mmCIF file of C-alpha atoms and ligand atoms in Angstrom:
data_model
loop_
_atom_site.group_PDB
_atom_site.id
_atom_site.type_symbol
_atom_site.label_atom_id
_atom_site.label_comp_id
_atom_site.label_asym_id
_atom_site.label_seq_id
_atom_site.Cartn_x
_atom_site.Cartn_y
_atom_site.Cartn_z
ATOM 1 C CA UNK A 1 -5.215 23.283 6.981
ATOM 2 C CA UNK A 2 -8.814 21.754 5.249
ATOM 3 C CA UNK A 3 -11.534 24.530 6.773
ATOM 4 C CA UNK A 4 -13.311 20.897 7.019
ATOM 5 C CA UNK A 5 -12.844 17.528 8.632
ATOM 6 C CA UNK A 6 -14.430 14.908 6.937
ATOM 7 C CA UNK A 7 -14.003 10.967 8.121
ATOM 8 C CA UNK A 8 -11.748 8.623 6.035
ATOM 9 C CA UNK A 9 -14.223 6.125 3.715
ATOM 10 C CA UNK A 10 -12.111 5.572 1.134
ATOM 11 C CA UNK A 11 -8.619 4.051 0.110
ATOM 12 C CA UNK A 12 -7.247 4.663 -3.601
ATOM 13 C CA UNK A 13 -5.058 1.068 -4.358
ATOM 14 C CA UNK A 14 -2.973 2.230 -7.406
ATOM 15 C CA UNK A 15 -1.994 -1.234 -9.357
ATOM 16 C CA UNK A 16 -2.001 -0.156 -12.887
ATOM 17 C CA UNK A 17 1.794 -0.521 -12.896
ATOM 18 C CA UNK A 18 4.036 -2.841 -15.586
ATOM 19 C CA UNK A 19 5.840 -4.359 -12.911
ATOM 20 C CA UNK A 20 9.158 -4.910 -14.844
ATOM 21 C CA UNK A 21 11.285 -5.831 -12.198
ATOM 22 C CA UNK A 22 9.212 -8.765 -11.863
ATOM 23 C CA UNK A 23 9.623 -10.057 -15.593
ATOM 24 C CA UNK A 24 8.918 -12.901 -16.184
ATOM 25 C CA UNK A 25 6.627 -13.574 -14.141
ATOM 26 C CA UNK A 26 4.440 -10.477 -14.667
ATOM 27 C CA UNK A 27 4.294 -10.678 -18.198
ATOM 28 C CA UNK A 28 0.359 -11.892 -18.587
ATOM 29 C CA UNK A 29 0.063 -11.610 -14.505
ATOM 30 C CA UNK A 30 -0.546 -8.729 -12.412
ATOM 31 C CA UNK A 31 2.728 -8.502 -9.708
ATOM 32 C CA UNK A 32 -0.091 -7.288 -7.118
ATOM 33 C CA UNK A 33 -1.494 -11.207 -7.883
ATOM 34 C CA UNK A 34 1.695 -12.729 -7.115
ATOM 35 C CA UNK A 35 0.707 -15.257 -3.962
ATOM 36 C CA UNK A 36 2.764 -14.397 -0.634
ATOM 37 C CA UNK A 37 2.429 -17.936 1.383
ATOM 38 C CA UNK A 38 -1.691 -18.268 0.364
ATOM 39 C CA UNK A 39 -2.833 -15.215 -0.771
ATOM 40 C CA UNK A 40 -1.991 -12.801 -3.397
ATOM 41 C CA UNK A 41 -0.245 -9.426 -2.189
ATOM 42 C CA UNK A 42 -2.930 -7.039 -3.073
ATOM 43 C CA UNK A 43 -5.563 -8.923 -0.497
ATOM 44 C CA UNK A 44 -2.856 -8.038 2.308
ATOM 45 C CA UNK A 45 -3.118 -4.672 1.401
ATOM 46 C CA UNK A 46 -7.183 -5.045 1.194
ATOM 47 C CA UNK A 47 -7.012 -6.368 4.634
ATOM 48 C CA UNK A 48 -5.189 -3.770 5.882
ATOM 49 C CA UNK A 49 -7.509 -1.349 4.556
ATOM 50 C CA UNK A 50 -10.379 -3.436 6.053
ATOM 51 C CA UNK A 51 -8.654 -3.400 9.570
ATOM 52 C CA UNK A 52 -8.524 0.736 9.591
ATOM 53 C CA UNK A 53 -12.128 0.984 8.719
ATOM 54 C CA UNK A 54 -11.863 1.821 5.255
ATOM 55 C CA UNK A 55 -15.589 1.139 3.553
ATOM 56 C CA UNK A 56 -14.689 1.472 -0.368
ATOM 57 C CA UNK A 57 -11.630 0.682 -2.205
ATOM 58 C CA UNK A 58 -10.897 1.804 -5.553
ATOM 59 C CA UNK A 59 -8.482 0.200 -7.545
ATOM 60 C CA UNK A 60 -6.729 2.184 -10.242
ATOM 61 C CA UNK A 61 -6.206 -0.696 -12.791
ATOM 62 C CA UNK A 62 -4.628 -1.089 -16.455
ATOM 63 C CA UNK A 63 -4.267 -3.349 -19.125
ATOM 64 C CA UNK A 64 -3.709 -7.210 -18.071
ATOM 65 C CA UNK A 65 -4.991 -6.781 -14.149
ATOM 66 C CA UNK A 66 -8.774 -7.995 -14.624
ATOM 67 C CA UNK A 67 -7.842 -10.956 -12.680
ATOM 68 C CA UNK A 68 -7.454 -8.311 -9.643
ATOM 69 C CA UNK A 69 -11.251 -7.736 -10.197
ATOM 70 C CA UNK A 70 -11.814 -11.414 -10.541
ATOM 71 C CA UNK A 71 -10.065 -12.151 -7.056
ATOM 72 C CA UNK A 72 -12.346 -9.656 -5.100
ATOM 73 C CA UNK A 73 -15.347 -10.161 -7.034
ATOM 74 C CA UNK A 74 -18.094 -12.901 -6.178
ATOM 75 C CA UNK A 75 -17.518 -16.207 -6.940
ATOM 76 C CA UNK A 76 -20.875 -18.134 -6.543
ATOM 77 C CA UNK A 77 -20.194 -21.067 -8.632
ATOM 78 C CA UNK A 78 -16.862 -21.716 -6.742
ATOM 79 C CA UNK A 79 -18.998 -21.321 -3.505
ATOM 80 C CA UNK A 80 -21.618 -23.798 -4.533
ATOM 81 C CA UNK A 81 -19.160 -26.329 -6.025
ATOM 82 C CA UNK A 82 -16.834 -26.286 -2.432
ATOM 83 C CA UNK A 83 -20.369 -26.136 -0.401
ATOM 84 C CA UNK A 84 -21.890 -28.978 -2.417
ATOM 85 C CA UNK A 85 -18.135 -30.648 -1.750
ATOM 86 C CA UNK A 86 -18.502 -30.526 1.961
ATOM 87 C CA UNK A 87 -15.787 -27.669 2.397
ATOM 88 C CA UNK A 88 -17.952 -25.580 3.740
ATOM 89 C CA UNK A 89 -14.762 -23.265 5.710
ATOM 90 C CA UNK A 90 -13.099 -22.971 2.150
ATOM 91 C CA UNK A 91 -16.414 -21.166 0.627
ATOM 92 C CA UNK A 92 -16.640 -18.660 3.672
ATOM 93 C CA UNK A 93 -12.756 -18.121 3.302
ATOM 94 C CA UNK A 94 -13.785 -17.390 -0.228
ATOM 95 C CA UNK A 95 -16.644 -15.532 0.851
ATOM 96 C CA UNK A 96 -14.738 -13.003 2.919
ATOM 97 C CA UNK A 97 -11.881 -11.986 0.264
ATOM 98 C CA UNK A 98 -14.124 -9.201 0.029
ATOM 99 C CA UNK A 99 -14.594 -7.994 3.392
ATOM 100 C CA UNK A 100 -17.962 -6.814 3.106
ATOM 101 C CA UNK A 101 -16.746 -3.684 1.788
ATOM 102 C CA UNK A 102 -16.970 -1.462 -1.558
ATOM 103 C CA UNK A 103 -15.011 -1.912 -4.534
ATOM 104 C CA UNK A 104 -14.622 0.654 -7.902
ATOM 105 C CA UNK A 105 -12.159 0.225 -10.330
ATOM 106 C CA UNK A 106 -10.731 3.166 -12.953
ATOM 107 C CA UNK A 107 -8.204 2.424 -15.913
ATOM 108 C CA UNK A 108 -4.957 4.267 -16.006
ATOM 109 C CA UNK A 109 -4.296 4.250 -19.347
ATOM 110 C CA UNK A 110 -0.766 4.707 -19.335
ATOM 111 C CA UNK A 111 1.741 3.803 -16.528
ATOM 112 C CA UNK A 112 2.341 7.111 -16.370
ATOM 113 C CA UNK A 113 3.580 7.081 -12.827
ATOM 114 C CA UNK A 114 2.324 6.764 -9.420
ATOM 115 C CA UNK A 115 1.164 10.438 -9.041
ATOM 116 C CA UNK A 116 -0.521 9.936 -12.277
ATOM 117 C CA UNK A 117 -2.329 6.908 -11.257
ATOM 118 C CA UNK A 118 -3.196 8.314 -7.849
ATOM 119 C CA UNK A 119 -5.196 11.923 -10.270
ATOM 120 C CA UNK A 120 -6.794 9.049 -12.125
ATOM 121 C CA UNK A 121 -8.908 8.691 -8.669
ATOM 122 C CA UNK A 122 -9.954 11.918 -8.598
ATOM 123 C CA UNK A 123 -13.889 11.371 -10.009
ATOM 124 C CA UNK A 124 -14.280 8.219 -7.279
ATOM 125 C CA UNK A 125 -12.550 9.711 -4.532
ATOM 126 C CA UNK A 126 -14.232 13.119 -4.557
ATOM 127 C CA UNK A 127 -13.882 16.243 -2.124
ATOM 128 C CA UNK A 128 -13.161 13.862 0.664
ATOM 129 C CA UNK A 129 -9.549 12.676 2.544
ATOM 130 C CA UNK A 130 -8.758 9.036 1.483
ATOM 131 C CA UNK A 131 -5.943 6.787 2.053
ATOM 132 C CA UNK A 132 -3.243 5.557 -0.525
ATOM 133 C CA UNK A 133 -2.037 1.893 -0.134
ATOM 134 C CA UNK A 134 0.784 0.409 -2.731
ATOM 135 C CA UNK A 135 -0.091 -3.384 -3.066
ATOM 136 C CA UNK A 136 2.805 -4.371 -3.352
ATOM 137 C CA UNK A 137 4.022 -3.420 0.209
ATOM 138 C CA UNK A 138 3.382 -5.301 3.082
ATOM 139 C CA UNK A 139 2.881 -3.804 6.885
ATOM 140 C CA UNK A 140 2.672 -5.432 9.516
ATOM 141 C CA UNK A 141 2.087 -3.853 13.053
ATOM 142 C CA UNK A 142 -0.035 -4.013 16.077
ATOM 143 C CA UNK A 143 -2.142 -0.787 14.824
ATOM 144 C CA UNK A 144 -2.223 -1.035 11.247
ATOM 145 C CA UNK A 145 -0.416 1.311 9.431
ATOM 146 C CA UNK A 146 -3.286 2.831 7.459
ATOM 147 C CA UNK A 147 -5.222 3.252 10.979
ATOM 148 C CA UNK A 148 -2.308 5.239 12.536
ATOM 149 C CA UNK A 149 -2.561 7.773 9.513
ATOM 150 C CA UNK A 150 -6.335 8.044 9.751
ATOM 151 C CA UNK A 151 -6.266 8.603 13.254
ATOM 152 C CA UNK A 152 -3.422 11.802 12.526
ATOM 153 C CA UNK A 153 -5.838 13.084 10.342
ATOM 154 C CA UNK A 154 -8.439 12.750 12.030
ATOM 155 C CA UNK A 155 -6.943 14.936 15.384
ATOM 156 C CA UNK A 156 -4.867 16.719 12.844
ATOM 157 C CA UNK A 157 -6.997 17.521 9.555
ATOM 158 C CA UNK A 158 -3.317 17.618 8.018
ATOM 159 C CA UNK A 159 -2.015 14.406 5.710
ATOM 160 C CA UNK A 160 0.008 12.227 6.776
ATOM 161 C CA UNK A 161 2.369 9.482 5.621
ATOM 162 C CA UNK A 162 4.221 6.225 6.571
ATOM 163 C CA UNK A 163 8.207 6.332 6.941
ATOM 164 C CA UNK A 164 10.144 3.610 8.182
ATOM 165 C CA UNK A 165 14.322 3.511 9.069
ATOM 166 C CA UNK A 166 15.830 2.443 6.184
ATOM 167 C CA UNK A 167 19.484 1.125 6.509
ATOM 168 C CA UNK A 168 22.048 3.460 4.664
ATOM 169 C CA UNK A 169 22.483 1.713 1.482
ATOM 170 C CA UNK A 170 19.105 1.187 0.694
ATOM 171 C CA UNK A 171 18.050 4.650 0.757
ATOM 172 C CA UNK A 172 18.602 5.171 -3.140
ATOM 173 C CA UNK A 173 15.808 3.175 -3.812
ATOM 174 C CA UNK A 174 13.477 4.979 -1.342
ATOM 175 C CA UNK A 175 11.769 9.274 -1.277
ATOM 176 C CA UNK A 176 13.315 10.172 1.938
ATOM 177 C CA UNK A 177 12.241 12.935 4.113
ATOM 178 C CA UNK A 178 13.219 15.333 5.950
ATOM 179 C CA UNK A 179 11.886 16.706 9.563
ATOM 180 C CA UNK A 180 11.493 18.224 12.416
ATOM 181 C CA UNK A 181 9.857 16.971 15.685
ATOM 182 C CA UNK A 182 6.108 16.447 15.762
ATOM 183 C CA UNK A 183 5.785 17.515 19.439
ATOM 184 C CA UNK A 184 2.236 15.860 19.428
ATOM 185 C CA UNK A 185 2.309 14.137 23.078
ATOM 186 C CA UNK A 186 -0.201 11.490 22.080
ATOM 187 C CA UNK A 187 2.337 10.655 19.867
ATOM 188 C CA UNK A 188 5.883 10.976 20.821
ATOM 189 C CA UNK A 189 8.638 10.654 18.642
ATOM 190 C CA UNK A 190 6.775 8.554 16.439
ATOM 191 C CA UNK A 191 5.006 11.507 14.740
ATOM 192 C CA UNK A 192 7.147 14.024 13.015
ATOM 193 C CA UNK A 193 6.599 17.158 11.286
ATOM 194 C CA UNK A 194 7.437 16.748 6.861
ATOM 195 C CA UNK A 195 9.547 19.277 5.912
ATOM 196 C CA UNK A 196 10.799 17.968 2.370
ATOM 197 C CA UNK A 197 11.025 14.868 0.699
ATOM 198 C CA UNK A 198 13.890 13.840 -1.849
ATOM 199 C CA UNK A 199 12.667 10.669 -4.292
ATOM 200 C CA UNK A 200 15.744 8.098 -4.686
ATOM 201 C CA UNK A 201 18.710 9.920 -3.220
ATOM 202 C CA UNK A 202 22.514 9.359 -3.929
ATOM 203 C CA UNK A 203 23.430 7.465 -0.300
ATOM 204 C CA UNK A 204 25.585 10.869 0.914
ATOM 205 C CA UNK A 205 22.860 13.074 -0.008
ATOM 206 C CA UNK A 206 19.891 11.229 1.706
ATOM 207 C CA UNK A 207 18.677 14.150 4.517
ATOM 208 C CA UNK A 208 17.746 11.191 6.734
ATOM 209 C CA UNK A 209 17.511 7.545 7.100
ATOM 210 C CA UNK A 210 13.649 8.032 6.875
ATOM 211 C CA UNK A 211 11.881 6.210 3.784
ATOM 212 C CA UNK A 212 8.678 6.430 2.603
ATOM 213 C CA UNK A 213 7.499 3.156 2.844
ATOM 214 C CA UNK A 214 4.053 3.191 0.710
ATOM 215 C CA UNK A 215 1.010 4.414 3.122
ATOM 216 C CA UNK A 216 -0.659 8.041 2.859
ATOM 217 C CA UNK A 217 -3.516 9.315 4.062
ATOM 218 C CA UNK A 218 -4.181 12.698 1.728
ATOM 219 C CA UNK A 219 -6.618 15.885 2.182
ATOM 220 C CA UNK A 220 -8.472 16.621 -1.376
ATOM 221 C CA UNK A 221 -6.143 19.496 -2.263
ATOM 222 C CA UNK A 222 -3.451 16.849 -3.037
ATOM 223 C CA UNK A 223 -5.368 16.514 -6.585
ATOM 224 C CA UNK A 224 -5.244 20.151 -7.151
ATOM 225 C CA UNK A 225 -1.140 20.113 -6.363
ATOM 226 C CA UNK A 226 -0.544 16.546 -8.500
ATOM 227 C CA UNK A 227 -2.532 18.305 -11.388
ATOM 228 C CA UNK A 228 -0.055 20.892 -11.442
ATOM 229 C CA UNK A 229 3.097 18.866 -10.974
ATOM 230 C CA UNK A 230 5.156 18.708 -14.444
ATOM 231 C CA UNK A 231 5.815 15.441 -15.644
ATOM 232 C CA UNK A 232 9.441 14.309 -14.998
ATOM 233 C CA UNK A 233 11.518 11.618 -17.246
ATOM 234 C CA UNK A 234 9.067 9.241 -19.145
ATOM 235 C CA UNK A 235 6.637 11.817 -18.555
ATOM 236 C CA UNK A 236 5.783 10.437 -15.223
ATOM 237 C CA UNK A 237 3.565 12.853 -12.758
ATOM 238 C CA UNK A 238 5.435 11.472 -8.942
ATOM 239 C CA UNK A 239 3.513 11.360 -5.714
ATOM 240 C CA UNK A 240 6.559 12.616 -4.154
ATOM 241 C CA UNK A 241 6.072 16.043 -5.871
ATOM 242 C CA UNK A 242 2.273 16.509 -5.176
ATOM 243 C CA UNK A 243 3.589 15.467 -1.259
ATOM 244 C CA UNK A 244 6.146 18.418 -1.500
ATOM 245 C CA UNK A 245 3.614 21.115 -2.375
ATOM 246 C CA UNK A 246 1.198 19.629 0.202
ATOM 247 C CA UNK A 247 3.625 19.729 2.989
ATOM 248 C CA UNK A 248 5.183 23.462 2.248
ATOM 249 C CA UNK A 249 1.727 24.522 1.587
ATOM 250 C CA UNK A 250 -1.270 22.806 4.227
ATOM 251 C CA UNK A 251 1.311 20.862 5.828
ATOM 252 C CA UNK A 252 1.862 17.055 6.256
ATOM 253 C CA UNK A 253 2.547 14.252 9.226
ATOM 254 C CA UNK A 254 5.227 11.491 9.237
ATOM 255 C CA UNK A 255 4.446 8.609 11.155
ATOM 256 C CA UNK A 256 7.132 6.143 11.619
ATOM 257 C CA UNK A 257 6.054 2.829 11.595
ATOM 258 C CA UNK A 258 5.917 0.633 14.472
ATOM 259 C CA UNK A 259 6.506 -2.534 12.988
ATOM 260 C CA UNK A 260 7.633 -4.482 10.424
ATOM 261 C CA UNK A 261 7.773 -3.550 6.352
ATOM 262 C CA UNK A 262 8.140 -5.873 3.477
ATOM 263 C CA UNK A 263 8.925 -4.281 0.140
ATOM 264 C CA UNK A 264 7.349 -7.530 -2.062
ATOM 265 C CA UNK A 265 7.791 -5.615 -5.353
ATOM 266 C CA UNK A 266 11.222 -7.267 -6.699
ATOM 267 C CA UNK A 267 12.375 -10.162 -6.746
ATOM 268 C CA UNK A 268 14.573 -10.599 -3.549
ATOM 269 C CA UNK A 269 12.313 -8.462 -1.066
ATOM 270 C CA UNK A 270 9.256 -11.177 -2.038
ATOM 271 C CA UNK A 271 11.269 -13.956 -1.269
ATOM 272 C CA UNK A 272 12.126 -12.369 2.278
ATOM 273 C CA UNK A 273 8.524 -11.150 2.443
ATOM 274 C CA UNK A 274 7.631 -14.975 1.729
ATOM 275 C CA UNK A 275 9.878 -16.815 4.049
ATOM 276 C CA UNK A 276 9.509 -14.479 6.836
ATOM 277 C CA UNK A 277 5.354 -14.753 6.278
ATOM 278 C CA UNK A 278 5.368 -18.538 5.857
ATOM 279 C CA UNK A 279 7.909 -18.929 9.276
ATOM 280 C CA UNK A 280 4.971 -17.232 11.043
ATOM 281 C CA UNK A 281 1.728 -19.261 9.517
ATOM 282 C CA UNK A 282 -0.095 -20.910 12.525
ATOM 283 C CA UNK A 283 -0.004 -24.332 10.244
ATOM 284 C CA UNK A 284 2.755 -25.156 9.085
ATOM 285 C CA UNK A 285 5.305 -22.068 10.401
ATOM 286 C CA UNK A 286 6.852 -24.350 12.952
ATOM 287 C CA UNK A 287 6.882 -27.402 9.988
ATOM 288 C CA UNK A 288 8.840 -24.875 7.599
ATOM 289 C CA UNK A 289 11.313 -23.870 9.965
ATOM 290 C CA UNK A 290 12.411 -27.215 10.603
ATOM 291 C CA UNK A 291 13.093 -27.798 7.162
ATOM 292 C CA UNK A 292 15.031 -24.335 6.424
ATOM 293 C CA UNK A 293 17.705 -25.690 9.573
ATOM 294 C CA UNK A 294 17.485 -28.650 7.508
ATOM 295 C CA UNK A 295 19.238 -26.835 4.416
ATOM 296 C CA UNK A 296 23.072 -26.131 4.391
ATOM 297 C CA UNK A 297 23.250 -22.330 4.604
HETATM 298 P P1 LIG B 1 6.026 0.172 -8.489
HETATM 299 O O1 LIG B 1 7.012 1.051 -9.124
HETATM 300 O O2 LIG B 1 6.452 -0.691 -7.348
HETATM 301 O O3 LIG B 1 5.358 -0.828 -9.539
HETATM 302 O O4 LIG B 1 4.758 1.021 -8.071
HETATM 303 P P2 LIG B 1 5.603 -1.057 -11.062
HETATM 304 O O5 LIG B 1 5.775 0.237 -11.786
HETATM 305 O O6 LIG B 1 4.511 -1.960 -11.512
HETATM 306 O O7 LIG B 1 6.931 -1.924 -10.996
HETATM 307 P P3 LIG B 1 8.313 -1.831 -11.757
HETATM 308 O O8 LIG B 1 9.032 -0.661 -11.148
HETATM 309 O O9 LIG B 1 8.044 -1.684 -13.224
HETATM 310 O O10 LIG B 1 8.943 -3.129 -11.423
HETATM 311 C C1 LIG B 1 4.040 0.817 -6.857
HETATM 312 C C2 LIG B 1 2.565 0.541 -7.142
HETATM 313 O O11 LIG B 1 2.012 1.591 -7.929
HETATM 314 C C3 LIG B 1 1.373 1.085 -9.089
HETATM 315 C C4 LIG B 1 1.977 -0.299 -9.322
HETATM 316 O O12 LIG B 1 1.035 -1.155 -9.944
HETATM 317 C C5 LIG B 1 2.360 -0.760 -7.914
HETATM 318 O O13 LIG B 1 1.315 -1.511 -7.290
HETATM 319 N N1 LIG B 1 1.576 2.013 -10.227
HETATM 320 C C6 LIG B 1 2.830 2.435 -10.557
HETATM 321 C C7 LIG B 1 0.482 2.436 -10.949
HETATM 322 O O14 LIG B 1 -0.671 2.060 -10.664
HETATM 323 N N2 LIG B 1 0.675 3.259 -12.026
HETATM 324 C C8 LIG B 1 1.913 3.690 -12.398
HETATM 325 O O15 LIG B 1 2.022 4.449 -13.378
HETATM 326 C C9 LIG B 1 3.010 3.262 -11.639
#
């Protein structure tokens, strides 16, 4: 366990990826810009952040994703021009992309996996816990999911990560854990203790029908275990295999989320993501669902 508990400030948002599944469309654009409803998926992820108390994000970027620092980045003249326009609620709306809070940026220079990307950190993040948010995953949940983690750490000092049930055929494209139980009363069941984690299992070897669904909160030492995790095929450094040295050697948390998950990072999980975001907009939701009965299904 960390001899030291220090508060979670900061949240590492690793979108340096090539986002192939996505081709076409991410050929010049970033997938984490891709709009869900009326906003693009990294600023649910920034929001999230925002709503756990997280004061300084750090994006790990690459080649092709400067509009990502364009989006949260101040936009006076587009300010002035909708002020001067009398849309005065559009310039705050543009005025609080950013949330008030902190943003660095560091290149990966190769997609060289999201382990890799999460090392690149290292300098920004420091000897201090931070969180680990993948943009292009969307949580929704009473307490966000980011919070829950934080506040595991925080009574804990151990890590601790997001898994959500996964049905049985979809667990090949998920790390799945294993576990035993948490036996944390404040928490319940929800809270479990990591024992090992298998990335992308054949469906009868999966140890559970727990995912990792893309939200960590890590102690320091994780930089120390991803710097000496061998690159696999492509010469990718995986998360997963920093996760399994931290959890056989300090220990780590699973929290199963409480809510709802949507994987936007291919094609058919953004089109759910979108529908079932736009069916719950408090403008047009209602408007929308009329027309879907509308369609012949
Ligand atoms: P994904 O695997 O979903 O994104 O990684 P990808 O690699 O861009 O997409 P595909 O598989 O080619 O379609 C989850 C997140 O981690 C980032 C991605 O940008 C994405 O937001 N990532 C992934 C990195 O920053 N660096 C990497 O080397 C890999």
């Amino acid at each position: 366990m960390s001899s030291e508990r220090k508060r979670v400030r900061k949240a590492v948002l690793p979108v340096a990826g090539l986002g192939t599944r996505f081709l076409p469309a991410t050929k010049a654009m970033p997938k984490e810009m891709l709009p869900v409803v009326d906003k693009p998926l990294i600023q649910y992820a920034v929001e999230e952040c925002i709503a756990s108390g997280i004061e300084n994000v750090i994006f790990v970027t690459g080649r092709r994703k400067s509009a990502i620092e364009d989006h949260f980045d101040f936009a006076p003249e587009l300010e002035h021009f909708l002020e001067d326009h009398g849309k005065p609620e559009l310039a705050q709306m543009v005025r609080d992309i950013s949330g008030g809070i902190h943003f660095s940026y560091t290149r990966q220079n190769e997609a060289l996996g999201l382990g890799h990307a999460v090392l690149t950190a290292r300098e920004l993040v420091g000897d201090e816990p931070f969180a680990v948010l993948l943009g292009d995953v969307i949580m929704e949940s009473p307490v966000p999911a980011t919070r829950a983690l934080i506040e595991i750490y925080e009574a804990t000092g151990q890590g601790a990560i997001t898994v959500q049930e996964v049905p049985r055929e979809e667990l090949q494209f998920y790390g799945v854990i294993s576990s035993s139980p948490g036996k944390i009363p404040r928490w319940g069941d929800s809270v479990l203790r990591l024992n090992d984690m298998v990335e992308k299992p054949k469906p009868d070897a999966a140890p559970s029908n727990l995912g990792v669904s893309g939200r960590y909160v890590l102690p320091p030492e994780i930089f120390d275990y991803l710097d000496q995790t061998e690159p696999g095929a492509g010469g990718e450094i995986q998360l997963t295999d920093g996760l399994r040295a931290l959890a056989a050697k300090q220990g780590l948390w699973a929290h199963v989320h409480q809510g709802k998950t949507h994987d936007a990072g291919n094609k058919l999980g953004f089109l759910k993501a979108t529908v079932e975001l736009a069916l719950k907009n408090p403008k047009f939701g209602n408007e929308f669902r009329r027309y879907l009965k509308t369609l012949e299904l």
